[in-house]
Coordinates of C-alpha atoms in Angstrom, one line a residue:
M22 CA -8.4 51.0 87.6
R23 CA -8.7 51.7 91.2
A24 CA -11.8 54.2 92.1
V25 CA -13.1 55.4 95.3
I26 CA -16.7 53.1 96.0
A27 CA -19.5 54.0 98.8
D28 CA -20.6 51.0 101.1
G29 CA -24.2 53.1 101.0
A30 CA -25.1 56.4 102.2
G31 CA -23.2 57.9 105.2
G32 CA -20.0 59.2 107.0
P33 CA -16.5 59.5 105.7
E34 CA -16.2 55.9 106.6
V35 CA -18.5 54.5 104.2
L36 CA -15.6 55.3 101.5
S37 CA -13.3 53.0 100.3
V38 CA -10.8 52.0 97.2
A39 CA -11.2 49.0 95.0
E40 CA -10.3 47.9 91.7
L41 CA -13.2 48.5 88.8
P42 CA -13.0 48.2 85.4
D43 CA -11.6 50.6 83.0
P44 CA -13.6 53.1 81.5
E45 CA -13.8 53.3 77.5
A46 CA -14.0 56.4 75.4
G47 CA -17.5 56.6 73.8
P48 CA -18.0 58.6 70.5
G49 CA -17.3 62.2 71.3
E50 CA -15.4 61.4 74.7
V51 CA -12.0 61.7 75.5
V52 CA -10.3 59.0 78.7
L53 CA -8.0 60.7 80.9
Q54 CA -5.3 59.4 82.8
V55 CA -6.0 61.2 86.3
A56 CA -3.4 62.8 88.2
A57 CA -5.5 64.3 91.0
A58 CA -9.0 65.0 91.4
G59 CA -11.0 68.3 93.0
L60 CA -12.8 68.0 96.2
N61 CA -16.3 69.5 96.2
R62 CA -19.5 70.1 99.1
A63 CA -21.3 68.3 96.2
D64 CA -19.3 65.0 96.7
L65 CA -20.2 65.2 100.5
L66 CA -24.0 65.5 100.0
Q67 CA -23.7 62.2 97.3
R68 CA -22.2 60.6 99.6
Q69 CA -24.6 61.3 102.0
G70 CA -27.1 60.5 99.8
F71 CA -28.6 63.4 99.1
Y72 CA -27.0 64.4 95.2
P73 CA -27.2 61.5 92.9
P74 CA -24.8 62.0 89.7
P75 CA -27.4 62.7 87.0
P76 CA -28.9 59.8 84.8
G77 CA -26.3 58.0 83.1
A78 CA -23.6 59.4 84.5
S79 CA -20.9 56.8 86.8
D80 CA -21.1 56.4 90.5
I81 CA -18.4 57.3 91.4
I82 CA -17.5 60.6 93.0
G83 CA -15.8 63.4 91.6
M84 CA -16.7 66.4 89.5
E85 CA -13.4 67.4 88.4
C86 CA -9.8 66.3 87.8
S87 CA -6.8 66.4 85.9
G88 CA -4.4 64.4 84.2
T89 CA -3.5 62.9 80.6
V90 CA -5.5 62.0 77.7
A91 CA -5.2 57.9 77.5
A92 CA -7.8 57.4 74.4
V93 CA -9.7 59.2 72.4
G94 CA -13.2 58.6 71.0
E95 CA -14.8 58.2 67.6
G96 CA -15.6 62.4 66.6
V97 CA -12.9 63.8 68.5
T98 CA -10.1 66.0 66.6
E99 CA -9.2 68.2 69.3
W100 CA -7.5 66.1 71.9
S101 CA -4.4 63.6 70.9
V102 CA -3.3 60.4 73.7
G103 CA -0.4 62.3 75.6
D104 CA -2.1 65.7 75.8
E105 CA -2.4 67.3 79.7
A106 CA -5.9 68.4 80.6
C107 CA -8.3 69.4 83.2
A108 CA -11.9 68.2 82.8
L109 CA -15.2 69.5 84.4
L110 CA -17.3 66.1 85.1
S111 CA -20.4 65.0 86.0
A112 CA -19.2 62.2 88.5
G113 CA -16.3 59.5 88.1
G114 CA -13.2 61.8 89.0
Y115 CA -12.1 59.7 92.3
A116 CA -10.5 57.5 90.0
E117 CA -7.3 56.3 87.9
R118 CA -9.3 56.8 84.9
V119 CA -12.2 58.6 83.4
A120 CA -14.6 59.2 80.7
V121 CA -15.7 62.9 79.6
P122 CA -17.0 64.6 77.1
A123 CA -14.1 66.2 74.7
G124 CA -15.7 69.6 75.3
Q125 CA -15.6 69.4 79.1
L126 CA -11.7 69.3 78.9
M127 CA -9.7 72.0 79.3
P128 CA -6.4 72.7 78.1
V129 CA -3.8 73.2 81.8
P130 CA -3.1 76.9 81.6
A131 CA 0.8 78.0 81.4
G132 CA 2.3 78.0 84.7
V133 CA 0.2 75.8 86.3
D134 CA 1.8 71.9 87.1
L135 CA -0.7 69.1 86.0
V136 CA -1.5 68.1 90.0
T137 CA -3.1 71.8 90.9
A138 CA -5.0 72.0 87.2
A139 CA -7.3 69.2 89.5
A140 CA -8.3 72.1 91.5
L141 CA -9.6 75.1 88.8
P142 CA -12.6 73.2 86.7
E143 CA -15.2 73.7 89.0
V144 CA -14.5 76.8 90.6
A145 CA -13.5 78.6 87.5
A146 CA -16.8 77.1 85.6
T147 CA -19.1 78.1 88.7
V148 CA -17.6 81.7 89.7
W149 CA -17.4 82.2 85.7
S150 CA -20.8 81.3 84.3
N151 CA -22.7 82.2 87.5
V152 CA -21.1 85.7 88.7
F153 CA -20.4 86.8 85.3
M154 CA -22.2 84.7 82.3
V155 CA -25.6 84.9 84.7
A156 CA -25.1 87.6 87.0
G157 CA -23.4 89.9 84.8
L158 CA -20.8 91.6 87.6
K159 CA -19.5 94.7 85.9
P160 CA -16.6 96.7 86.5
H161 CA -17.3 99.0 89.8
E162 CA -19.9 96.5 90.9
T163 CA -19.8 95.0 94.3
L164 CA -19.6 91.5 94.7
L165 CA -20.6 89.9 98.3
V166 CA -19.2 86.5 98.6
H167 CA -20.2 84.2 101.3
G168 CA -17.4 81.8 102.5
G169 CA -14.4 83.6 100.8
A170 CA -11.9 80.9 102.2
G171 CA -13.3 77.8 100.4
G172 CA -12.1 76.8 97.1
I173 CA -15.3 78.7 95.2
G174 CA -14.6 82.2 97.5
T175 CA -10.8 81.9 97.0
F176 CA -11.3 81.8 93.0
A177 CA -14.6 84.3 93.0
I178 CA -12.5 87.0 95.3
Q179 CA -9.7 87.0 92.9
L180 CA -11.7 87.1 89.5
A181 CA -13.6 89.7 90.6
H182 CA -11.4 92.0 92.1
Q183 CA -9.0 91.6 88.3
L184 CA -11.9 92.7 86.3
G185 CA -12.5 95.7 88.6
A186 CA -15.2 94.8 91.3
K187 CA -15.4 95.7 94.5
V188 CA -15.5 92.3 96.9
L189 CA -16.6 91.9 99.6
T190 CA -16.4 88.4 101.9
T191 CA -17.5 86.5 104.7
A192 CA -15.5 84.2 107.2
G193 CA -15.4 82.7 110.1
T194 CA -11.7 83.1 111.3
P195 CA -9.2 85.6 111.4
E196 CA -6.6 83.7 109.6
K197 CA -9.5 83.4 106.9
R198 CA -10.5 86.7 106.7
A199 CA -6.5 87.7 106.1
A200 CA -6.2 85.0 103.5
C201 CA -9.3 86.8 101.6
A202 CA -8.0 90.0 102.2
A203 CA -5.0 88.8 100.8
L204 CA -6.4 87.7 97.5
G205 CA -8.2 90.9 97.0
A206 CA -11.3 91.1 99.1
D207 CA -11.6 94.9 99.9
V208 CA -14.0 94.1 102.7
T209 CA -13.9 91.1 104.9
I210 CA -16.7 90.3 107.3
D211 CA -16.4 87.9 110.5
Y212 CA -20.0 85.9 109.6
R213 CA -19.9 85.1 113.8
E214 CA -19.7 88.3 115.1
Q215 CA -20.9 90.9 112.5
D216 CA -23.8 91.3 110.6
F217 CA -22.9 90.8 106.9
V218 CA -26.3 93.3 106.1
E219 CA -24.5 96.3 107.9
V220 CA -21.1 95.7 106.8
V221 CA -22.6 95.9 103.1
K222 CA -24.6 98.7 103.7
E223 CA -21.9 100.5 105.7
S224 CA -19.3 99.6 103.1
T225 CA -21.3 101.2 100.0
D226 CA -22.4 104.1 101.7
G227 CA -26.2 102.3 101.5
H228 CA -25.9 101.2 98.0
G229 CA -25.6 97.2 98.8
A230 CA -24.2 94.4 97.0
D231 CA -25.2 94.2 93.4
V232 CA -24.3 90.9 93.0
I233 CA -24.6 88.2 95.9
L234 CA -22.3 84.6 95.4
D235 CA -24.2 82.4 98.2
N236 CA -23.8 79.0 99.0
M237 CA -25.9 79.2 102.0
G238 CA -29.5 79.0 100.5
A239 CA -32.3 79.1 103.0
K240 CA -30.3 80.4 105.9
Y241 CA -29.4 83.7 104.4
L242 CA -32.0 83.9 102.1
D243 CA -33.8 86.9 103.7
R244 CA -30.7 88.5 104.6
N245 CA -29.4 88.4 101.4
I246 CA -32.2 90.5 100.1
D247 CA -32.1 92.7 102.9
A248 CA -27.9 93.3 101.4
L249 CA -28.7 93.4 98.0
A250 CA -29.1 96.5 96.1
T251 CA -31.5 98.0 94.1
E252 CA -31.5 95.7 90.8
G253 CA -29.2 93.4 92.5
R254 CA -28.5 89.7 91.5
L255 CA -28.3 87.0 94.1
V256 CA -27.3 84.0 92.9
I257 CA -27.6 80.8 95.2
I258 CA -25.2 78.2 94.5
G259 CA -25.4 75.7 97.4
M260 CA -27.5 74.3 100.3
Q261 CA -25.3 74.6 103.5
G262 CA -27.8 76.3 105.1
G263 CA -31.0 74.6 104.3
T264 CA -33.7 74.4 101.2
K265 CA -37.1 75.6 102.2
A266 CA -37.1 79.6 103.5
E267 CA -39.8 82.1 103.3
L268 CA -39.1 84.9 100.7
D269 CA -40.7 88.2 101.3
I270 CA -41.8 89.1 97.6
N271 CA -42.6 92.5 98.2
K272 CA -39.2 93.5 99.7
L273 CA -37.8 91.7 96.5
L274 CA -40.0 93.6 94.3
R275 CA -39.4 97.1 95.9
K276 CA -35.5 96.5 94.9
R277 CA -36.4 95.0 91.9
G278 CA -34.0 92.5 92.4
A279 CA -33.4 88.9 91.0
V280 CA -33.2 85.8 92.7
I281 CA -31.2 83.0 90.9
A282 CA -30.6 79.2 91.4
T283 CA -28.3 77.8 89.5
T284 CA -27.0 74.4 89.5
L285 CA -23.6 72.9 86.6
R286 CA -23.4 69.4 87.4
S287 CA -26.9 68.6 85.5
R288 CA -26.3 70.4 82.9
P289 CA -26.5 69.3 79.0
T290 CA -23.5 68.6 78.0
A291 CA -23.3 71.1 75.2
E292 CA -23.8 73.8 77.8
K293 CA -21.4 72.9 79.8
S294 CA -19.0 72.7 77.4
A295 CA -19.8 76.5 76.2
I296 CA -19.3 77.6 79.8
C297 CA -15.7 75.6 79.3
A298 CA -14.5 77.4 76.0
S299 CA -15.7 80.6 77.8
V300 CA -13.7 79.9 80.2
V301 CA -10.7 79.2 78.3
E302 CA -11.2 82.4 76.8
H303 CA -11.8 84.7 79.4
V304 CA -10.3 83.3 82.9
W305 CA -7.4 80.7 81.5
P306 CA -5.4 84.2 80.6
L307 CA -5.6 85.8 83.8
V308 CA -4.5 82.8 85.1
A309 CA -1.8 82.3 82.8
E310 CA -0.3 85.6 83.7
G311 CA -0.7 84.4 87.7
L312 CA -3.2 87.0 88.4
V313 CA -5.7 84.5 89.5
Q314 CA -4.6 81.1 90.7
P315 CA -5.8 78.1 92.1
V316 CA -5.7 78.2 95.9
V317 CA -4.7 74.8 97.4
H318 CA -5.0 73.7 100.9
G319 CA -3.3 70.3 100.5
T320 CA -3.4 66.9 98.3
M321 CA -3.8 63.4 99.8
P322 CA -3.7 60.0 98.3
L323 CA -6.4 58.5 97.0
A324 CA -6.5 56.1 99.7
E325 CA -7.0 58.4 102.2
V326 CA -10.2 59.4 100.6
A327 CA -12.2 58.9 104.0
A328 CA -10.0 61.3 105.8
A329 CA -10.4 64.1 103.3
H330 CA -14.2 64.2 103.1
A331 CA -13.5 64.6 107.0
L332 CA -11.4 67.5 106.4
M333 CA -13.9 69.1 104.6
E334 CA -16.5 68.7 106.7
S335 CA -14.6 70.3 109.7
G336 CA -14.4 73.4 107.7
A337 CA -10.6 73.3 108.4
H338 CA -9.2 74.1 105.0
S339 CA -8.9 77.2 103.3
G340 CA -9.1 76.5 99.5
K341 CA -9.3 73.1 97.5
I342 CA -8.6 70.1 99.0
L343 CA -7.1 67.3 95.9
L344 CA -6.8 63.8 96.0
T345 CA -3.7 62.3 94.0
L346 CA -3.1 59.5 92.2

């Protein structure tokens, strides 16, 4: 099969396509013939040498894909050869074939084509598990989403809006802010020119954000605590702004707040399978109705993987970037 390999750690130029052995379906696994793979910020970190795959996982980059079932392993009864699916992966997506635990496959939602479905697994599982399963966002509460124009952000805005929350988001350009508003954001914040803490307080009559979904990490930690409502929940899912910061515990205590840091990739298969099942139950109906949609910036062939990584690093995109096979 054709698959992306990395010639050491470094910039996008270390990526190329080579011929590798096809994976085989082990017990409880399915092999997908990949139609498309989604790019994620974690992919950039892995390429740079900062985020290795979990033990036992493939060295091939790629945490989500869509495709057609090509083989099923022993004990798999819920999937058959020829079924179309999208999958949440630990690794291996940038390839023509990938082996994945059967529980991490999800049917392609009605009305979504097979290639576009590759934009769904990681964002849907991340948003649903963190904002709703962990942070417990309720209707009429306020959600602040950092980086609203990205893949995670565009999905979080739509899902929270459809489920009755007030949504505030940060974005870096007028075009991206307009795109966020079109998806359902009630308030958009220019993080280059505005203080998001002040805007959050003004927009909520001083209440603050009940839940904050943060991809920045250290850089925003203190200000996120300032923006939290009493009994608010800050969920950190990224480290774009660094990994180490000072936390004012007294400030957090006064708000009776919670700081939660999660990662999806390294969770046990059983946990990821449970998240996928919950996504299919609660999120896929909204996608099938067209109320929540994957936002795709564009597609690029697998051979242009280096250019796709460069585009993601530039920040010029809105929504997901997909590699097609």
